[in-house]
CSV table of C-alpha atoms in Angstrom, one decimal:
chain,number,residue,atom,x,y,z
A,14,UNK,CA,0.0,0.0,0.0
A,15,UNK,CA,1.3,3.4,-1.0
A,16,UNK,CA,0.8,6.3,1.4
A,17,UNK,CA,-0.8,9.4,0.0
A,18,UNK,CA,0.6,12.1,2.2
A,19,UNK,CA,-0.4,14.8,-0.1
A,20,UNK,CA,-4.0,14.4,1.1
A,21,UNK,CA,-2.8,15.6,4.6
A,22,UNK,CA,-0.3,18.1,3.4
A,23,UNK,CA,-2.8,19.8,1.1
A,24,UNK,CA,-5.4,20.0,3.9
A,25,UNK,CA,-3.3,20.8,6.9
A,26,UNK,CA,-4.8,24.3,7.4
A,27,UNK,CA,-8.3,22.8,7.3
A,28,UNK,CA,-7.4,20.1,9.8
A,29,UNK,CA,-5.6,22.5,12.1
A,30,UNK,CA,-8.6,24.8,12.2
A,31,UNK,CA,-10.6,21.7,13.2
A,32,UNK,CA,-8.1,21.0,16.0
A,33,UNK,CA,-8.6,24.6,17.1
A,34,UNK,CA,-12.3,24.0,17.5
A,35,UNK,CA,-11.6,20.8,19.3
A,36,UNK,CA,-9.3,22.6,21.8
A,37,UNK,CA,-11.8,25.4,22.3
A,38,UNK,CA,-14.6,22.9,23.0
A,39,UNK,CA,-12.4,20.9,25.3
A,40,UNK,CA,-11.4,24.0,27.3
A,41,UNK,CA,-15.0,25.1,27.6
A,42,UNK,CA,-16.1,21.6,28.7
A,43,UNK,CA,-13.3,21.4,31.3
A,44,UNK,CA,-14.1,24.7,32.9
A,45,UNK,CA,-17.8,24.2,33.0
A,46,UNK,CA,-17.6,20.6,34.2
A,47,UNK,CA,-15.1,21.5,36.9
A,48,UNK,CA,-17.2,24.4,38.2
A,49,UNK,CA,-20.6,22.6,38.0
A,50,UNK,CA,-19.2,19.3,39.3
A,51,UNK,CA,-17.6,21.0,42.3
A,52,UNK,CA,-21.0,22.7,43.1
A,53,UNK,CA,-22.7,19.3,42.8
A,54,UNK,CA,-20.2,17.7,45.2
A,55,UNK,CA,-20.6,20.5,47.7
A,56,UNK,CA,-24.3,20.4,47.5
A,57,UNK,CA,-24.4,16.7,48.0
A,58,UNK,CA,-22.1,16.8,51.0
A,59,UNK,CA,-23.3,19.9,52.8
A,60,UNK,CA,-26.7,20.7,51.3
A,61,UNK,CA,-30.1,19.6,52.7
A,62,UNK,CA,-31.2,16.1,52.4
A,63,UNK,CA,-33.6,16.8,49.5
A,64,UNK,CA,-30.9,18.5,47.5
A,65,UNK,CA,-28.5,15.7,48.1
A,66,UNK,CA,-31.1,13.2,46.8
A,67,UNK,CA,-31.6,15.2,43.7
A,68,UNK,CA,-27.9,15.5,43.0
A,69,UNK,CA,-27.4,11.8,43.6
A,70,UNK,CA,-30.1,11.0,41.1
A,71,UNK,CA,-28.5,13.4,38.5
A,72,UNK,CA,-25.1,11.9,39.0
A,73,UNK,CA,-26.3,8.3,38.7
A,74,UNK,CA,-28.4,9.2,35.7
A,75,UNK,CA,-25.6,10.8,33.8
A,76,UNK,CA,-23.2,8.0,34.5
A,77,UNK,CA,-25.8,5.5,33.3
A,78,UNK,CA,-26.5,7.3,30.0
A,79,UNK,CA,-24.0,7.2,27.1
A,80,UNK,CA,-22.6,10.7,26.3
A,81,UNK,CA,-23.6,10.2,22.7
A,82,UNK,CA,-27.3,9.9,23.8
A,83,UNK,CA,-27.0,13.0,25.9
A,84,UNK,CA,-25.5,14.9,23.0
A,85,UNK,CA,-28.2,13.8,20.5
A,86,UNK,CA,-31.0,14.6,23.0
A,87,UNK,CA,-29.7,18.1,23.7
A,88,UNK,CA,-29.4,18.9,20.0
A,89,UNK,CA,-32.5,17.2,18.6
A,90,UNK,CA,-35.0,16.8,21.5
A,91,UNK,CA,-34.3,19.8,23.7
A,92,UNK,CA,-35.6,22.3,21.0
A,93,UNK,CA,-38.8,20.3,20.7
A,94,UNK,CA,-39.3,20.0,24.5
A,95,UNK,CA,-38.4,23.6,25.4
A,96,UNK,CA,-38.3,25.6,22.2
A,97,UNK,CA,-34.7,26.5,22.8
A,98,UNK,CA,-32.6,26.0,19.7
A,99,UNK,CA,-28.8,25.8,20.3
A,100,UNK,CA,-26.2,25.9,17.6
A,101,UNK,CA,-24.1,22.6,17.3
A,102,UNK,CA,-21.1,24.0,19.2
A,103,UNK,CA,-23.2,25.2,22.1
A,104,UNK,CA,-25.2,22.0,22.2
A,105,UNK,CA,-22.0,20.0,22.3
A,106,UNK,CA,-20.6,22.2,25.1
A,107,UNK,CA,-23.7,21.9,27.2
A,108,UNK,CA,-24.2,18.1,26.8
A,109,UNK,CA,-20.5,17.2,27.2
A,110,UNK,CA,-20.2,19.5,30.3
A,111,UNK,CA,-23.3,18.1,31.9
A,112,UNK,CA,-22.1,14.5,31.4
A,113,UNK,CA,-18.6,15.1,32.6
A,114,UNK,CA,-19.8,17.1,35.6
A,115,UNK,CA,-21.2,14.0,37.1
A,116,UNK,CA,-17.8,12.3,37.1
A,117,UNK,CA,-16.1,15.5,38.4
A,118,UNK,CA,-18.7,15.6,41.3
A,119,UNK,CA,-17.7,12.1,42.4
A,120,UNK,CA,-14.0,12.8,42.2
A,121,UNK,CA,-14.5,16.0,44.3
A,122,UNK,CA,-16.7,14.2,46.8
A,123,UNK,CA,-14.2,11.4,47.2
A,124,UNK,CA,-11.4,13.9,47.6
A,125,UNK,CA,-13.2,15.8,50.3
A,126,UNK,CA,-14.2,12.7,52.2
A,127,UNK,CA,-10.7,11.3,52.1
A,128,UNK,CA,-9.5,14.0,54.5
A,129,UNK,CA,-9.6,12.6,58.0
A,130,UNK,CA,-12.6,13.7,60.1
A,131,UNK,CA,-10.3,14.4,63.0
A,132,UNK,CA,-8.9,17.5,61.2
A,133,UNK,CA,-12.4,18.8,60.8
A,134,UNK,CA,-13.2,18.3,64.4
A,135,UNK,CA,-9.9,20.1,65.3
A,136,UNK,CA,-10.9,23.0,63.2
A,137,UNK,CA,-14.3,23.2,64.9
A,138,UNK,CA,-12.5,23.1,68.3
A,139,UNK,CA,-10.5,26.1,67.2
A,140,UNK,CA,-13.7,28.0,66.5
A,141,UNK,CA,-13.5,27.9,62.7
A,142,UNK,CA,-16.7,28.0,60.7
A,143,UNK,CA,-17.6,25.2,58.3
A,144,UNK,CA,-16.6,27.4,55.3
A,145,UNK,CA,-13.2,28.2,56.9
A,146,UNK,CA,-12.6,24.5,57.6
A,147,UNK,CA,-13.5,23.6,54.0
A,148,UNK,CA,-11.4,26.4,52.5
A,149,UNK,CA,-8.3,26.2,54.7
A,150,UNK,CA,-8.1,22.6,55.8
A,151,UNK,CA,-10.1,20.2,53.6
A,152,UNK,CA,-9.8,21.6,50.1
A,153,UNK,CA,-6.0,22.2,50.1
A,154,UNK,CA,-5.4,18.5,50.8
A,155,UNK,CA,-8.3,17.2,48.7
A,156,UNK,CA,-7.3,19.1,45.6
A,157,UNK,CA,-3.8,17.5,45.7
A,158,UNK,CA,-5.3,14.1,46.1
A,159,UNK,CA,-7.7,14.7,43.2
A,160,UNK,CA,-5.0,15.7,40.7
A,161,UNK,CA,-4.5,12.2,39.1
A,162,UNK,CA,-8.2,11.7,38.6
A,163,UNK,CA,-8.5,15.2,37.2
A,164,UNK,CA,-5.8,14.3,34.7
A,165,UNK,CA,-7.9,11.4,33.4
A,166,UNK,CA,-11.0,13.6,33.2
A,167,UNK,CA,-9.1,16.3,31.3
A,168,UNK,CA,-8.0,13.7,28.7
A,169,UNK,CA,-11.6,12.5,28.6
A,170,UNK,CA,-12.8,16.0,27.9
A,171,UNK,CA,-10.5,16.3,24.9
A,172,UNK,CA,-11.4,12.8,23.5
A,173,UNK,CA,-15.2,13.3,24.0
A,174,UNK,CA,-15.1,16.3,21.6
A,175,UNK,CA,-14.8,13.8,18.7
A,176,UNK,CA,-18.4,12.7,19.4
A,177,UNK,CA,-19.6,16.2,18.5
A,178,UNK,CA,-19.0,15.2,14.8
A,179,UNK,CA,-22.4,13.6,14.8
A,180,UNK,CA,-24.1,17.0,15.1
A,181,UNK,CA,-21.8,18.7,12.6
A,182,UNK,CA,-19.6,20.6,14.9
A,183,UNK,CA,-16.5,21.4,12.7
A,184,UNK,CA,-14.0,19.9,15.1
A,185,UNK,CA,-11.0,17.7,14.1
A,186,UNK,CA,-12.8,14.5,13.5
A,187,UNK,CA,-15.5,16.2,11.4
A,188,UNK,CA,-13.0,17.8,9.2
A,189,UNK,CA,-10.9,14.7,9.0
A,190,UNK,CA,-13.9,12.8,7.8
A,191,UNK,CA,-14.5,15.4,5.1
A,192,UNK,CA,-10.9,15.2,3.9
A,193,UNK,CA,-10.9,11.4,3.9
A,194,UNK,CA,-14.1,11.4,1.9
A,195,UNK,CA,-12.7,13.8,-0.7
A,196,UNK,CA,-9.2,12.3,-1.1
A,197,UNK,CA,-10.0,8.6,-0.6
A,198,UNK,CA,-7.0,8.5,1.8
A,199,UNK,CA,-8.6,7.4,5.1
A,200,UNK,CA,-5.4,5.7,6.4
A,201,UNK,CA,-3.3,8.8,6.1
A,202,UNK,CA,-5.9,11.2,7.3
A,203,UNK,CA,-7.1,9.3,10.4
A,204,UNK,CA,-3.6,8.3,11.3
A,205,UNK,CA,-2.7,12.0,11.3
A,206,UNK,CA,-5.7,12.6,13.5
A,207,UNK,CA,-4.6,10.0,16.0
A,208,UNK,CA,-1.2,11.6,16.1
A,209,UNK,CA,-2.7,15.0,16.7
A,210,UNK,CA,-4.8,13.7,19.6
A,211,UNK,CA,-1.8,12.1,21.1
A,212,UNK,CA,0.3,15.3,20.8
A,213,UNK,CA,-2.4,17.1,22.7
A,214,UNK,CA,-3.4,14.6,25.4
A,215,UNK,CA,-0.1,12.9,26.3
A,216,UNK,CA,1.7,16.0,27.5
A,217,UNK,CA,-1.4,17.0,29.5
A,218,UNK,CA,-1.7,13.7,31.4
A,219,UNK,CA,2.1,13.5,31.9
A,220,UNK,CA,2.3,17.1,33.0
A,221,UNK,CA,-0.4,16.6,35.6
A,222,UNK,CA,1.3,13.4,36.8
A,223,UNK,CA,4.6,15.3,37.2
A,224,UNK,CA,2.9,18.1,39.1
A,225,UNK,CA,1.2,15.6,41.4
A,226,UNK,CA,4.5,13.8,42.1
A,227,UNK,CA,6.1,17.1,43.1
A,228,UNK,CA,3.3,18.3,45.4
A,229,UNK,CA,1.8,15.0,46.6
A,230,UNK,CA,3.3,15.5,50.1
A,231,UNK,CA,0.8,18.4,50.5
A,232,UNK,CA,-2.1,16.0,50.4
A,233,UNK,CA,-0.8,13.7,53.1
A,234,UNK,CA,-2.2,13.8,56.6
């Protein structure tokens, strides 16, 4: 088999623009899911019982439904149910963030609960409020312990953007599929896509792992 690298070389600007959309979508998903997932975890741990029950149902539901189903529902069914029509990019951002937030919430909850209760009681004995204990004692240790899991979630946020191709978001996979269809060079094009994803994700996960190894002692108690 002869490799047709011209298919990639002639379309590199088109592919890189798709990579830019992928990175933009992944960044948005990461920020939104971290913010909303942290709120969900705090609401589950410190909120009233009814709120905790609602959050547990949401988390379990999102983890039980494939992300592709959530994406398709937000894009096709949500406009029918609510009359709210979202462009493909925003539909992908909303659905991927809502799905990943459930996993972030569980990571944050586990990190917070991993801090020994004795430290919380010590903070209360010193007259600290619950908010002060959370901010000054619990979270500094919990965030360090959560770093490895956050690295995995970050890579998942980047990889899940490829699913957005089904609703015509012009991200990397969507553009690669268009190039492969026009040039009849799927091996070369999709191999290039694999390499691009690797170039993006591998340094992220390795970088977070290196940071964790350097500061892991801060999470010990």
